[in-house]
Amino acid sequence: MTGRTYVARLDGREMRDTDAVFQQFYDGLRLPDYFGWNWHALSDCLHDLKWLSADHCVLIVKAADEALPGDASGRRLLFETLLRAGQRWSYIQRPEGIELSRLVVVMSCEAASVPSLEEQLRSCLTQ
């Protein structure tokens, strides 16, 4: 990648409820003050990225499988939001003719949790 790259590291263990999810994104991605603290606002910010003064953004969510424990529908919304944003940016054509994503989303977890996380992500893609 050429240009400036911003790396945001978020921790799923700190995402105990939706307010904590939004706080992690607000702090980690330096979301603009007009951020509306809801899923639609998070989606809008991830689809725009103009407020972030970088050419590329790498969003790392460690312990992604531990986000929103006890809130399966909230976790699904989180994963769907991230997947849609990643899909949106994966189709950007750079001037050099090289296809690069402006937003790269990386979700990590312990090795034993990989099958469960994969299944959750797959189920978000099939709807």
The first five atom37 places (N, CA, C, CB, O) and aatype in JSON, in Angstrom:
{
  "aatype": [12, 16, 7, 1, 16, 18, 19, 0, 1, 10, 3, 7, 1, 6, 12, 1, 3, 16, 3, 0, 19, 13, 5, 5, 13, 18, 3, 7, 10, 1, 10, 14, 3, 18, 13, 7, 17, 2, 17, 8, 0, 10, 15, 3, 4, 10, 8, 3, 10, 11, 17, 10, 15, 0, 3, 8, 4, 19, 10, 9, 19, 11, 0, 0, 3, 6, 0, 10, 14, 7, 3, 0, 15, 7, 1, 1, 10, 10, 13, 6, 16, 10, 10, 1, 0, 7, 5, 1, 17, 15, 18, 9, 5, 1, 14, 6, 7, 9, 6, 10, 15, 1, 10, 19, 19, 19, 12, 15, 4, 6, 0, 0, 15, 19, 14, 15, 10, 6, 6, 5, 10, 1, 15, 4, 10, 16, 5],
  "atom_mask": [
    [1, 1, 1, 1, 1],
    [1, 1, 1, 1, 1],
    [1, 1, 1, 0, 1],
    [1, 1, 1, 1, 1],
    [1, 1, 1, 1, 1],
    [1, 1, 1, 1, 1],
    [1, 1, 1, 1, 1],
    [1, 1, 1, 1, 1],
    [1, 1, 1, 1, 1],
    [1, 1, 1, 1, 1],
    [1, 1, 1, 1, 1],
    [1, 1, 1, 0, 1],
    [1, 1, 1, 1, 1],
    [1, 1, 1, 1, 1],
    [1, 1, 1, 1, 1],
    [1, 1, 1, 1, 1],
    [1, 1, 1, 1, 1],
    [1, 1, 1, 1, 1],
    [1, 1, 1, 1, 1],
    [1, 1, 1, 1, 1],
    [1, 1, 1, 1, 1],
    [1, 1, 1, 1, 1],
    [1, 1, 1, 1, 1],
    [1, 1, 1, 1, 1],
    [1, 1, 1, 1, 1],
    [1, 1, 1, 1, 1],
    [1, 1, 1, 1, 1],
    [1, 1, 1, 0, 1],
    [1, 1, 1, 1, 1],
    [1, 1, 1, 1, 1],
    [1, 1, 1, 1, 1],
    [1, 1, 1, 1, 1],
    [1, 1, 1, 1, 1],
    [1, 1, 1, 1, 1],
    [1, 1, 1, 1, 1],
    [1, 1, 1, 0, 1],
    [1, 1, 1, 1, 1],
    [1, 1, 1, 1, 1],
    [1, 1, 1, 1, 1],
    [1, 1, 1, 1, 1],
    [1, 1, 1, 1, 1],
    [1, 1, 1, 1, 1],
    [1, 1, 1, 1, 1],
    [1, 1, 1, 1, 1],
    [1, 1, 1, 1, 1],
    [1, 1, 1, 1, 1],
    [1, 1, 1, 1, 1],
    [1, 1, 1, 1, 1],
    [1, 1, 1, 1, 1],
    [1, 1, 1, 1, 1],
    [1, 1, 1, 1, 1],
    [1, 1, 1, 1, 1],
    [1, 1, 1, 1, 1],
    [1, 1, 1, 1, 1],
    [1, 1, 1, 1, 1],
    [1, 1, 1, 1, 1],
    [1, 1, 1, 1, 1],
    [1, 1, 1, 1, 1],
    [1, 1, 1, 1, 1],
    [1, 1, 1, 1, 1],
    [1, 1, 1, 1, 1],
    [1, 1, 1, 1, 1],
    [1, 1, 1, 1, 1],
    [1, 1, 1, 1, 1],
    [1, 1, 1, 1, 1],
    [1, 1, 1, 1, 1],
    [1, 1, 1, 1, 1],
    [1, 1, 1, 1, 1],
    [1, 1, 1, 1, 1],
    [1, 1, 1, 0, 1],
    [1, 1, 1, 1, 1],
    [1, 1, 1, 1, 1],
    [1, 1, 1, 1, 1],
    [1, 1, 1, 0, 1],
    [1, 1, 1, 1, 1],
    [1, 1, 1, 1, 1],
    [1, 1, 1, 1, 1],
    [1, 1, 1, 1, 1],
    [1, 1, 1, 1, 1],
    [1, 1, 1, 1, 1],
    [1, 1, 1, 1, 1],
    [1, 1, 1, 1, 1],
    [1, 1, 1, 1, 1],
    [1, 1, 1, 1, 1],
    [1, 1, 1, 1, 1],
    [1, 1, 1, 0, 1],
    [1, 1, 1, 1, 1],
    [1, 1, 1, 1, 1],
    [1, 1, 1, 1, 1],
    [1, 1, 1, 1, 1],
    [1, 1, 1, 1, 1],
    [1, 1, 1, 1, 1],
    [1, 1, 1, 1, 1],
    [1, 1, 1, 1, 1],
    [1, 1, 1, 1, 1],
    [1, 1, 1, 1, 1],
    [1, 1, 1, 0, 1],
    [1, 1, 1, 1, 1],
    [1, 1, 1, 1, 1],
    [1, 1, 1, 1, 1],
    [1, 1, 1, 1, 1],
    [1, 1, 1, 1, 1],
    [1, 1, 1, 1, 1],
    [1, 1, 1, 1, 1],
    [1, 1, 1, 1, 1],
    [1, 1, 1, 1, 1],
    [1, 1, 1, 1, 1],
    [1, 1, 1, 1, 1],
    [1, 1, 1, 1, 1],
    [1, 1, 1, 1, 1],
    [1, 1, 1, 1, 1],
    [1, 1, 1, 1, 1],
    [1, 1, 1, 1, 1],
    [1, 1, 1, 1, 1],
    [1, 1, 1, 1, 1],
    [1, 1, 1, 1, 1],
    [1, 1, 1, 1, 1],
    [1, 1, 1, 1, 1],
    [1, 1, 1, 1, 1],
    [1, 1, 1, 1, 1],
    [1, 1, 1, 1, 1],
    [1, 1, 1, 1, 1],
    [1, 1, 1, 1, 1],
    [1, 1, 1, 1, 1],
    [1, 1, 1, 1, 1],
    [1, 1, 1, 1, 1],
    [1, 1, 1, 1, 1]
  ],
  "atom_positions": [
    [[0.84, -1.18, 0.0], [0.0, 0.0, 0.0], [0.88, 1.23, 0.0], [-0.96, 0.0, 1.21], [1.89, 1.3, 0.71]],
    [[0.5, 2.19, -0.78], [1.2, 3.46, -0.76], [0.33, 4.47, -0.04], [1.54, 3.94, -2.19], [-0.88, 4.3, 0.06]],
    [[0.94, 5.51, 0.47], [0.21, 6.54, 1.2], [0.17, 6.24, 2.69], [0.0, 0.0, 0.0], [0.77, 5.27, 3.16]],
    [[-0.53, 7.08, 3.42], [-0.63, 6.95, 4.87], [-1.63, 5.86, 5.23], [-1.05, 8.28, 5.51], [-2.71, 5.77, 4.65]],
    [[-1.26, 5.04, 6.2], [-2.13, 3.98, 6.68], [-2.4, 4.21, 8.16], [-1.51, 2.58, 6.44], [-1.47, 4.38, 8.95]],
    [[-3.67, 4.21, 8.54], [-4.07, 4.33, 9.94], [-4.45, 2.94, 10.44], [-5.25, 5.35, 10.11], [-5.24, 2.25, 9.79]],
    [[-3.9, 2.53, 11.56], [-4.21, 1.23, 12.15], [-4.96, 1.46, 13.45], [-2.91, 0.39, 12.39], [-4.47, 2.14, 14.36]],
    [[-6.15, 0.89, 13.54], [-6.96, 0.98, 14.76], [-7.04, -0.41, 15.38], [-8.4, 1.55, 14.46], [-7.38, -1.38, 14.7]],
    [[-6.72, -0.5, 16.64], [-6.78, -1.77, 17.36], [-7.9, -1.72, 18.38], [-5.43, -2.1, 18.04], [-7.87, -0.91, 19.31]],
    [[-8.89, -2.58, 18.2], [-10.02, -2.64, 19.11], [-9.99, -3.99, 19.82], [-11.37, -2.43, 18.36], [-9.39, -4.95, 19.32]],
    [[-10.62, -4.08, 20.97], [-10.6, -5.3, 21.77], [-12.02, -5.76, 22.04], [-9.83, -5.08, 23.1], [-12.79, -5.08, 22.72]],
    [[-12.38, -6.93, 21.51], [-13.71, -7.48, 21.73], [-14.03, -7.7, 23.19], [0.0, 0.0, 0.0], [-15.2, -7.65, 23.58]],
    [[-13.02, -7.95, 24.02], [-13.25, -8.15, 25.46], [-13.75, -6.88, 26.14], [-11.98, -8.63, 26.14], [-14.37, -6.94, 27.2]],
    [[-13.47, -5.73, 25.52], [-13.93, -4.45, 26.06], [-15.32, -4.07, 25.54], [-12.95, -3.34, 25.71], [-15.9, -3.08, 25.98]],
    [[-15.85, -4.86, 24.62], [-17.16, -4.59, 24.01], [-18.25, -5.38, 24.73], [-17.15, -4.93, 22.5], [-18.83, -6.3, 24.15]],
    [[-18.51, -5.03, 25.98], [-19.45, -5.77, 26.82], [-20.91, -5.47, 26.48], [-19.2, -5.47, 28.28], [-21.79, -6.3, 26.72]],
    [[-21.17, -4.29, 25.95], [-22.52, -3.9, 25.52], [-22.38, -2.95, 24.33], [-23.32, -3.22, 26.7], [-21.27, -2.59, 23.95]],
    [[-23.51, -2.55, 23.75], [-23.43, -1.74, 22.53], [-22.76, -0.39, 22.78], [-24.83, -1.51, 21.96], [-22.03, 0.11, 21.92]],
    [[-23.0, 0.21, 23.94], [-22.32, 1.48, 24.24], [-20.81, 1.31, 24.23], [-22.78, 2.03, 25.59], [-20.09, 2.17, 23.73]],
    [[-20.33, 0.21, 24.79], [-18.89, -0.06, 24.81], [-18.36, -0.33, 23.4], [-18.58, -1.25, 25.73], [-17.23, 0.04, 23.09]],
    [[-19.18, -0.97, 22.55], [-18.78, -1.18, 21.15], [-18.57, 0.17, 20.48], [-19.85, -2.01, 20.37], [-17.52, 0.42, 19.88]],
    [[-19.56, 1.04, 20.6], [-19.46, 2.35, 19.96], [-18.3, 3.15, 20.52], [-20.77, 3.12, 20.13], [-17.63, 3.88, 19.78]],
    [[-18.04, 3.04, 21.83], [-16.92, 3.75, 22.44], [-15.6, 3.25, 21.88], [-16.95, 3.59, 23.96], [-14.71, 4.05, 21.59]],
    [[-15.45, 1.93, 21.71], [-14.23, 1.37, 21.14], [-13.99, 1.91, 19.73], [-14.3, -0.18, 21.11], [-12.87, 2.28, 19.39]],
    [[-15.04, 1.96, 18.91], [-14.9, 2.48, 17.55], [-14.63, 3.98, 17.57], [-16.16, 2.17, 16.73], [-13.8, 4.47, 16.81]],
    [[-15.33, 4.7, 18.42], [-15.14, 6.15, 18.52], [-13.69, 6.48, 18.87], [-16.1, 6.75, 19.56], [-13.07, 7.33, 18.23]],
    [[-13.17, 5.81, 19.88], [-11.79, 6.07, 20.32], [-10.77, 5.52, 19.32], [-11.55, 5.46, 21.7], [-9.83, 6.21, 18.95]],
    [[-10.96, 4.28, 18.9], [-9.97, 3.62, 18.05], [-9.87, 4.2, 16.65], [0.0, 0.0, 0.0], [-8.77, 4.31, 16.1]],
    [[-11.0, 4.57, 16.07], [-11.01, 5.13, 14.72], [-11.09, 6.65, 14.71], [-12.17, 4.56, 13.95], [-11.13, 7.27, 13.65]],
    [[-11.1, 7.22, 15.89], [-11.22, 8.7, 15.99], [-12.42, 9.18, 15.18], [-9.92, 9.39, 15.48], [-12.31, 10.08, 14.35]],
    [[-13.57, 8.56, 15.46], [-14.78, 8.92, 14.73], [-15.09, 10.41, 14.93], [-15.98, 8.06, 15.19], [-14.74, 10.99, 15.96]],
    [[-15.74, 11.01, 13.94], [-16.05, 12.45, 14.04], [-17.07, 12.73, 15.14], [-16.58, 12.98, 12.69], [-17.81, 11.84, 15.56]],
    [[-17.09, 13.96, 15.6], [-18.0, 14.36, 16.68], [-19.47, 14.17, 16.32], [-17.75, 15.8, 17.06], [-20.31, 14.04, 17.2]],
    [[-19.78, 14.17, 15.03], [-21.18, 13.99, 14.63], [-21.63, 12.53, 14.65], [-21.38, 14.56, 13.24], [-22.77, 12.24, 14.3]],
    [[-20.75, 11.62, 15.06], [-21.1, 10.2, 15.16], [-22.34, 10.06, 16.04], [-19.92, 9.37, 15.73], [-22.39, 10.62, 17.13]],
    [[-23.32, 9.31, 15.57], [-24.61, 9.22, 16.24], [-24.79, 8.13, 17.28], [0.0, 0.0, 0.0], [-25.89, 7.98, 17.81]],
    [[-23.76, 7.36, 17.58], [-23.79, 6.34, 18.63], [-24.88, 5.3, 18.41], [-23.97, 6.99, 19.97], [-25.58, 4.92, 19.35]],
    [[-25.03, 4.84, 17.16], [-25.95, 3.75, 16.84], [-25.37, 2.98, 15.65], [-27.39, 4.29, 16.52], [-24.39, 3.41, 15.05]],
    [[-25.99, 1.85, 15.31], [-25.46, 0.99, 14.25], [-25.45, 1.68, 12.89], [-26.28, -0.29, 14.16], [-24.49, 1.53, 12.12]],
    [[-26.49, 2.44, 12.58], [-26.53, 3.14, 11.29], [-25.41, 4.18, 11.2], [-27.91, 3.82, 11.1], [-24.79, 4.34, 10.15]],
    [[-25.17, 4.88, 12.29], [-24.11, 5.89, 12.3], [-22.74, 5.23, 12.14], [-24.16, 6.71, 13.6], [-21.88, 5.75, 11.43]],
    [[-22.54, 4.09, 12.8], [-21.27, 3.38, 12.66], [-21.09, 2.92, 11.21], [-21.21, 2.17, 13.62], [-20.01, 3.06, 10.64]],
    [[-22.14, 2.38, 10.63], [-22.08, 1.95, 9.24], [-21.76, 3.12, 8.32], [-23.41, 1.3, 8.82], [-20.91, 3.0, 7.43]],
    [[-22.43, 4.23, 8.53], [-22.17, 5.43, 7.7], [-20.71, 5.86, 7.8], [-23.1, 6.58, 8.12], [-20.08, 6.17, 6.78]],
    [[-20.17, 5.89, 9.01], [-18.78, 6.32, 9.18], [-17.81, 5.34, 8.51], [-18.44, 6.45, 10.68], [-16.84, 5.77, 7.89]],
    [[-18.08, 4.05, 8.62], [-17.2, 3.06, 8.01], [-17.3, 3.06, 6.48], [-17.52, 1.68, 8.54], [-16.37, 2.64, 5.8]],
    [[-18.41, 3.53, 5.96], [-18.58, 3.61, 4.51], [-18.02, 4.91, 3.93], [-20.05, 3.47, 4.14], [-17.86, 5.02, 2.72]],
    [[-17.74, 5.87, 4.76], [-17.27, 7.17, 4.31], [-15.76, 7.29, 4.46], [-17.97, 8.29, 5.08], [-15.04, 7.34, 3.46]],
    [[-15.27, 7.34, 5.66], [-13.85, 7.46, 6.01], [-13.2, 8.77, 5.59], [-13.09, 6.33, 5.39], [-11.98, 8.91, 5.74]],
    [[-13.96, 9.73, 5.07], [-13.37, 11.02, 4.68], [-12.82, 11.78, 5.88], [-14.4, 11.87, 3.96], [-11.89, 12.56, 5.74]],
    [[-13.39, 11.55, 7.04], [-12.98, 12.23, 8.26], [-11.64, 11.72, 8.77], [-14.04, 12.07, 9.34], [-11.02, 12.36, 9.61]],
    [[-11.18, 10.57, 8.28], [-9.91, 9.99, 8.7], [-8.83, 10.41, 7.71], [-10.01, 8.44, 8.79], [-8.91, 10.07, 6.53]],
    [[-7.85, 11.14, 8.18], [-6.83, 11.67, 7.26], [-5.76, 10.61, 6.97], [-6.18, 12.94, 7.85], [-4.62, 10.73, 7.41]],
    [[-6.15, 9.59, 6.23], [-5.25, 8.52, 5.82], [-5.75, 7.96, 4.5], [-5.16, 7.39, 6.92], [-6.93, 8.07, 4.17]],
    [[-4.84, 7.38, 3.76], [-5.21, 6.77, 2.49], [-5.82, 5.39, 2.68], [-3.99, 6.68, 1.57], [-6.64, 4.94, 1.88]],
    [[-5.41, 4.71, 3.75], [-5.89, 3.37, 4.05], [-6.13, 3.25, 5.56], [-4.88, 2.29, 3.56], [-5.52, 3.96, 6.36]],
    [[-7.02, 2.34, 5.91], [-7.29, 2.09, 7.32], [-7.31, 0.58, 7.53], [-8.65, 2.73, 7.77], [-7.97, -0.16, 6.81]],
    [[-6.57, 0.13, 8.53], [-6.58, -1.26, 8.94], [-7.26, -1.3, 10.31], [-5.12, -1.89, 8.98], [-6.78, -0.69, 11.27]],
    [[-8.35, -2.02, 10.38], [-9.13, -2.13, 11.61], [-8.94, -3.54, 12.15], [-10.64, -1.81, 11.37], [-9.38, -4.51, 11.53]],
    [[-8.3, -3.65, 13.29], [-8.03, -4.95, 13.91], [-8.92, -5.09, 15.14], [-6.51, -5.1, 14.3], [-8.87, -4.27, 16.06]],
    [[-9.73, -6.13, 15.14], [-10.58, -6.42, 16.3], [-10.07, -7.72, 16.91], [-12.12, -6.53, 15.91], [-10.37, -8.8, 16.42]],
    [[-9.29, -7.6, 17.99], [-8.8, -8.81, 18.63], [-9.89, -9.33, 19.58], [-7.46, -8.55, 19.4], [-10.7, -8.56, 20.1]],
    [[-9.87, -10.63, 19.8], [-10.89, -11.29, 20.61], [-12.3, -10.94, 20.1], [-10.74, -10.89, 22.1], [-13.21, -10.69, 20.89]],
    [[-12.44, -10.94, 18.78], [-13.72, -10.58, 18.17], [-14.85, -11.49, 18.64], [-13.62, -10.63, 16.64], [-16.0, -11.06, 18.75]],
    [[-14.52, -12.74, 18.92], [-15.53, -13.71, 19.37], [-16.06, -13.4, 20.76], [-14.94, -15.1, 19.35], [-17.07, -13.97, 21.17]],
    [[-15.39, -12.52, 21.49], [-15.81, -12.18, 22.84], [-16.63, -10.89, 22.91], [-14.61, -12.06, 23.74], [-17.05, -10.46, 23.99]],
    [[-16.85, -10.27, 21.77], [-17.66, -9.03, 21.74], [-19.12, -9.35, 22.05], [-17.54, -8.33, 20.35], [-19.65, -10.38, 21.62]],
    [[-19.73, -8.48, 22.77], [-21.16, -8.56, 23.1], [-21.58, -9.93, 23.61], [-21.97, -8.2, 21.88], [-22.45, -10.57, 23.01]],
    [[-20.98, -10.38, 24.7], [-21.37, -11.69, 25.26], [-22.82, -11.65, 25.72], [-20.44, -12.08, 26.44], [-23.25, -10.69, 26.35]],
    [[-23.55, -12.67, 25.41], [-24.96, -12.73, 25.82], [-25.89, -11.92, 24.94], [0.0, 0.0, 0.0], [-27.08, -11.83, 25.22]],
    [[-25.38, -11.31, 23.88], [-26.2, -10.52, 22.97], [-25.92, -10.96, 21.53], [-25.92, -8.99, 23.15], [-25.22, -10.28, 20.77]],
    [[-26.48, -12.11, 21.17], [-26.22, -12.7, 19.85], [-26.68, -11.78, 18.72], [-26.92, -14.05, 19.72], [-26.0, -11.68, 17.7]],
    [[-27.81, -11.11, 18.89], [-28.29, -10.23, 17.82], [-27.4, -8.99, 17.7], [-29.75, -9.8, 18.09], [-27.17, -8.52, 16.59]],
    [[-26.9, -8.47, 18.8], [-25.99, -7.34, 18.76], [-24.67, -7.72, 18.11], [0.0, 0.0, 0.0], [-24.11, -6.94, 17.33]],
    [[-24.16, -8.91, 18.43], [-22.91, -9.37, 17.82], [-23.11, -9.54, 16.32], [-22.43, -10.69, 18.47], [-22.22, -9.22, 15.53]],
    [[-24.26, -10.05, 15.94], [-24.55, -10.21, 14.51], [-24.56, -8.84, 13.82], [-25.91, -10.94, 14.31], [-24.02, -8.7, 12.72]],
    [[-25.18, -7.85, 14.44], [-25.19, -6.49, 13.87], [-23.76, -5.95, 13.73], [-26.03, -5.54, 14.75], [-23.42, -5.33, 12.72]],
    [[-22.94, -6.19, 14.74], [-21.55, -5.74, 14.68], [-20.83, -6.4, 13.5], [-20.81, -6.08, 16.0], [-20.19, -5.72, 12.7]],
    [[-20.95, -7.72, 13.4], [-20.27, -8.44, 12.32], [-20.81, -8.04, 10.95], [-20.41, -9.95, 12.53], [-20.04, -7.88, 10.01]],
    [[-22.12, -7.89, 10.83], [-22.7, -7.47, 9.55], [-22.21, -6.09, 9.15], [-24.24, -7.48, 9.63], [-21.9, -5.84, 7.99]],
    [[-22.13, -5.19, 10.11], [-21.64, -3.83, 9.85], [-20.21, -3.86, 9.35], [-21.74, -2.96, 11.12], [-19.87, -3.17, 8.39]],
    [[-19.37, -4.65, 9.99], [-17.97, -4.75, 9.58], [-17.83, -5.43, 8.22], [-17.18, -5.52, 10.63], [-17.04, -4.99, 7.38]],
    [[-18.59, -6.48, 8.0], [-18.51, -7.18, 6.71], [-18.98, -6.3, 5.57], [-19.34, -8.47, 6.76], [-18.35, -6.27, 4.51]],
    [[-20.08, -5.58, 5.76], [-20.58, -4.69, 4.71], [-19.58, -3.58, 4.4], [-21.92, -4.07, 5.12], [-19.35, -3.24, 3.23]],
    [[-18.98, -3.02, 5.44], [-17.98, -1.97, 5.23], [-16.78, -2.52, 4.46], [-17.53, -1.36, 6.58], [-16.28, -1.88, 3.54]],
    [[-16.31, -3.71, 4.85], [-15.2, -4.33, 4.15], [-15.52, -4.61, 2.69], [0.0, 0.0, 0.0], [-14.69, -4.4, 1.81]],
    [[-16.74, -5.09, 2.44], [-17.16, -5.35, 1.06], [-17.24, -4.06, 0.26], [-18.52, -6.05, 1.05], [-16.83, -4.02, -0.9]],
    [[-17.74, -3.01, 0.87], [-17.88, -1.74, 0.17], [-16.52, -1.23, -0.31], [-18.54, -0.7, 1.09], [-16.38, -0.79, -1.45]],
    [[-15.52, -1.3, 0.57], [-14.21, -0.77, 0.22], [-13.38, -1.71, -0.64], [-13.45, -0.44, 1.46], [-12.38, -1.28, -1.22]],
    [[-13.74, -2.97, -0.74], [-12.93, -3.91, -1.52], [-13.1, -3.7, -3.02], [-13.29, -5.33, -1.15], [-12.39, -4.34, -3.8]],
    [[-14.0, -2.84, -3.43], [-14.22, -2.61, -4.85], [-13.7, -1.26, -5.33], [-15.69, -2.71, -5.16], [-14.04, -0.81, -6.42]],
    [[-12.88, -0.59, -4.51], [-12.32, 0.7, -4.88], [-11.16, 0.48, -5.85], [-11.86, 1.49, -3.62], [-10.27, -0.32, -5.57]],
    [[-11.16, 1.18, -6.96], [-10.07, 1.11, -7.95], [-9.12, 2.27, -7.69], [-10.64, 1.17, -9.42], [-9.56, 3.42, -7.67]],
    [[-7.87, 2.01, -7.5], [-6.87, 3.04, -7.3], [-6.43, 3.6, -8.65], [-5.66, 2.48, -6.52], [-6.51, 2.89, -9.65]],
    [[-5.96, 4.86, -8.7], [-5.54, 5.48, -9.97], [-4.49, 4.68, -10.72], [-5.01, 6.85, -9.7], [-4.47, 4.71, -11.95]],
    [[-3.62, 3.97, -10.02], [-2.57, 3.2, -10.69], [-3.12, 1.96, -11.37], [-1.5, 2.81, -9.68], [-2.38, 1.22, -12.02]],
    [[-4.41, 1.72, -11.23], [-5.02, 0.54, -11.82], [-4.93, -0.7, -10.95], [0.0, 0.0, 0.0], [-5.32, -1.79, -11.35]],
    [[-4.41, -0.51, -9.74], [-4.29, -1.64, -8.81], [-5.47, -1.58, -7.86], [-2.93, -1.6, -8.03], [-5.75, -0.54, -7.26]],
    [[-6.16, -2.71, -7.72], [-7.31, -2.74, -6.83], [-6.83, -2.94, -5.39], [-8.29, -3.87, -7.24], [-6.25, -3.96, -5.06]],
    [[-7.09, -1.96, -4.55], [-6.74, -2.02, -3.14], [-7.95, -1.63, -2.32], [-5.54, -1.09, -2.82], [-8.81, -0.88, -2.78]],
    [[-8.02, -2.14, -1.15], [-9.1, -1.76, -0.25], [-8.64, -0.61, 0.62], [-9.54, -2.96, 0.62], [-7.52, -0.63, 1.14]],
    [[-9.47, 0.39, 0.77], [-9.13, 1.5, 1.66], [-9.32, 1.08, 3.11], [-9.99, 2.76, 1.34], [-8.62, 1.57, 4.0]],
    [[-10.26, 0.17, 3.35], [-10.5, -0.34, 4.69], [-10.26, -1.84, 4.69], [-11.96, -0.01, 5.17], [-10.86, -2.58, 3.92]],
    [[-9.38, -2.27, 5.55], [-9.12, -3.69, 5.75], [-9.58, -4.01, 7.17], [-7.6, -4.06, 5.52], [-9.15, -3.37, 8.12]],
    [[-10.44, -5.01, 7.3], [-10.94, -5.42, 8.61], [-10.32, -6.77, 8.94], [-12.5, -5.49, 8.62], [-10.43, -7.72, 8.17]],
    [[-9.67, -6.85, 10.09], [-9.06, -8.09, 10.57], [-9.72, -8.44, 11.9], [-7.5, -7.95, 10.72], [-9.7, -7.64, 12.83]],
    [[-10.3, -9.63, 11.98], [-10.89, -10.1, 13.24], [-10.09, -11.3, 13.7], [-12.4, -10.46, 13.07], [-9.88, -12.25, 12.95]],
    [[-9.65, -11.26, 14.94], [-8.85, -12.35, 15.46], [-9.49, -12.92, 16.72], [-7.42, -11.89, 15.75], [-10.32, -12.28, 17.37]],
    [[-9.08, -14.15, 17.04], [-9.54, -14.81, 18.25], [-8.58, -15.95, 18.58], [-11.0, -15.34, 18.09], [-7.67, -16.23, 17.8]],
    [[-8.77, -16.58, 19.7], [-7.96, -17.74, 20.06], [-8.23, -18.86, 19.07], [-8.27, -18.2, 21.52], [-9.33, -18.95, 18.51]],
    [[-7.25, -19.7, 18.84], [-7.35, -20.77, 17.85], [-8.57, -21.66, 18.09], [-6.08, -21.62, 17.87], [-9.23, -22.08, 17.13]],
    [[-8.88, -21.95, 19.33], [-10.02, -22.83, 19.63], [-11.35, -22.2, 19.24], [-10.03, -23.18, 21.11], [-12.34, -22.92, 19.05]],
    [[-11.4, -20.88, 19.13], [-12.65, -20.18, 18.81], [-12.82, -19.9, 17.33], [-12.71, -18.89, 19.56], [-13.86, -19.39, 16.91]],
    [[-11.81, -20.21, 16.51], [-11.87, -19.91, 15.08], [-13.09, -20.54, 14.4], [-10.6, -20.4, 14.39], [-13.79, -19.83, 13.68]],
    [[-13.39, -21.84, 14.6], [-14.56, -22.41, 13.92], [-15.87, -21.69, 14.26], [-14.69, -23.87, 14.27], [-16.7, -21.48, 13.38]],
    [[-16.04, -21.32, 15.51], [-17.26, -20.61, 15.91], [-17.33, -19.22, 15.27], [-17.32, -20.49, 17.44], [-18.38, -18.82, 14.78]],
    [[-16.21, -18.49, 15.28], [-16.18, -17.17, 14.68], [-16.42, -17.26, 13.18], [-14.84, -16.47, 14.96], [-17.17, -16.45, 12.62]],
    [[-15.8, -18.23, 12.53], [-16.03, -18.42, 11.09], [-17.5, -18.67, 10.79], [-15.18, -19.58, 10.56], [-18.05, -18.11, 9.85]],
    [[-18.13, -19.51, 11.59], [-19.54, -19.83, 11.39], [-20.41, -18.59, 11.57], [-19.99, -20.94, 12.36], [-21.33, -18.35, 10.78]],
    [[-20.13, -17.81, 12.59], [-20.89, -16.58, 12.82], [-20.74, -15.62, 11.64], [-20.44, -15.91, 14.12], [-21.72, -15.02, 11.2]],
    [[-19.52, -15.48, 11.14], [-19.29, -14.58, 10.0], [-19.95, -15.12, 8.74], [-17.78, -14.39, 9.76], [-20.54, -14.36, 7.98]],
    [[-19.86, -16.41, 8.52], [-20.51, -17.02, 7.35], [-22.02, -16.8, 7.38], [-20.2, -18.52, 7.29], [-22.64, -16.52, 6.35]],
    [[-22.6, -16.93, 8.56], [-24.06, -16.75, 8.65], [-24.46, -15.3, 8.34], [-24.55, -17.14, 10.06], [-25.56, -15.06, 7.87]],
    [[-23.57, -14.37, 8.61], [-23.86, -12.96, 8.27], [-23.83, -12.74, 6.77], [-22.85, -12.02, 8.95], [-24.52, -11.86, 6.27]],
    [[-23.04, -13.51, 6.06], [-22.91, -13.35, 4.6], [-24.04, -14.02, 3.84], [-21.6, -13.91, 4.13], [-24.28, -13.68, 2.68]],
    [[-24.73, -14.96, 4.45], [-25.73, -15.73, 3.73], [-27.13, -15.14, 3.82], [-25.75, -17.13, 4.25], [-28.09, -15.77, 3.38]],
    [[-27.26, -13.98, 4.38], [-28.61, -13.38, 4.45], [-28.8, -12.27, 3.48], [-28.89, -12.87, 5.83], [-29.87, -11.68, 3.43]]
  ]
}
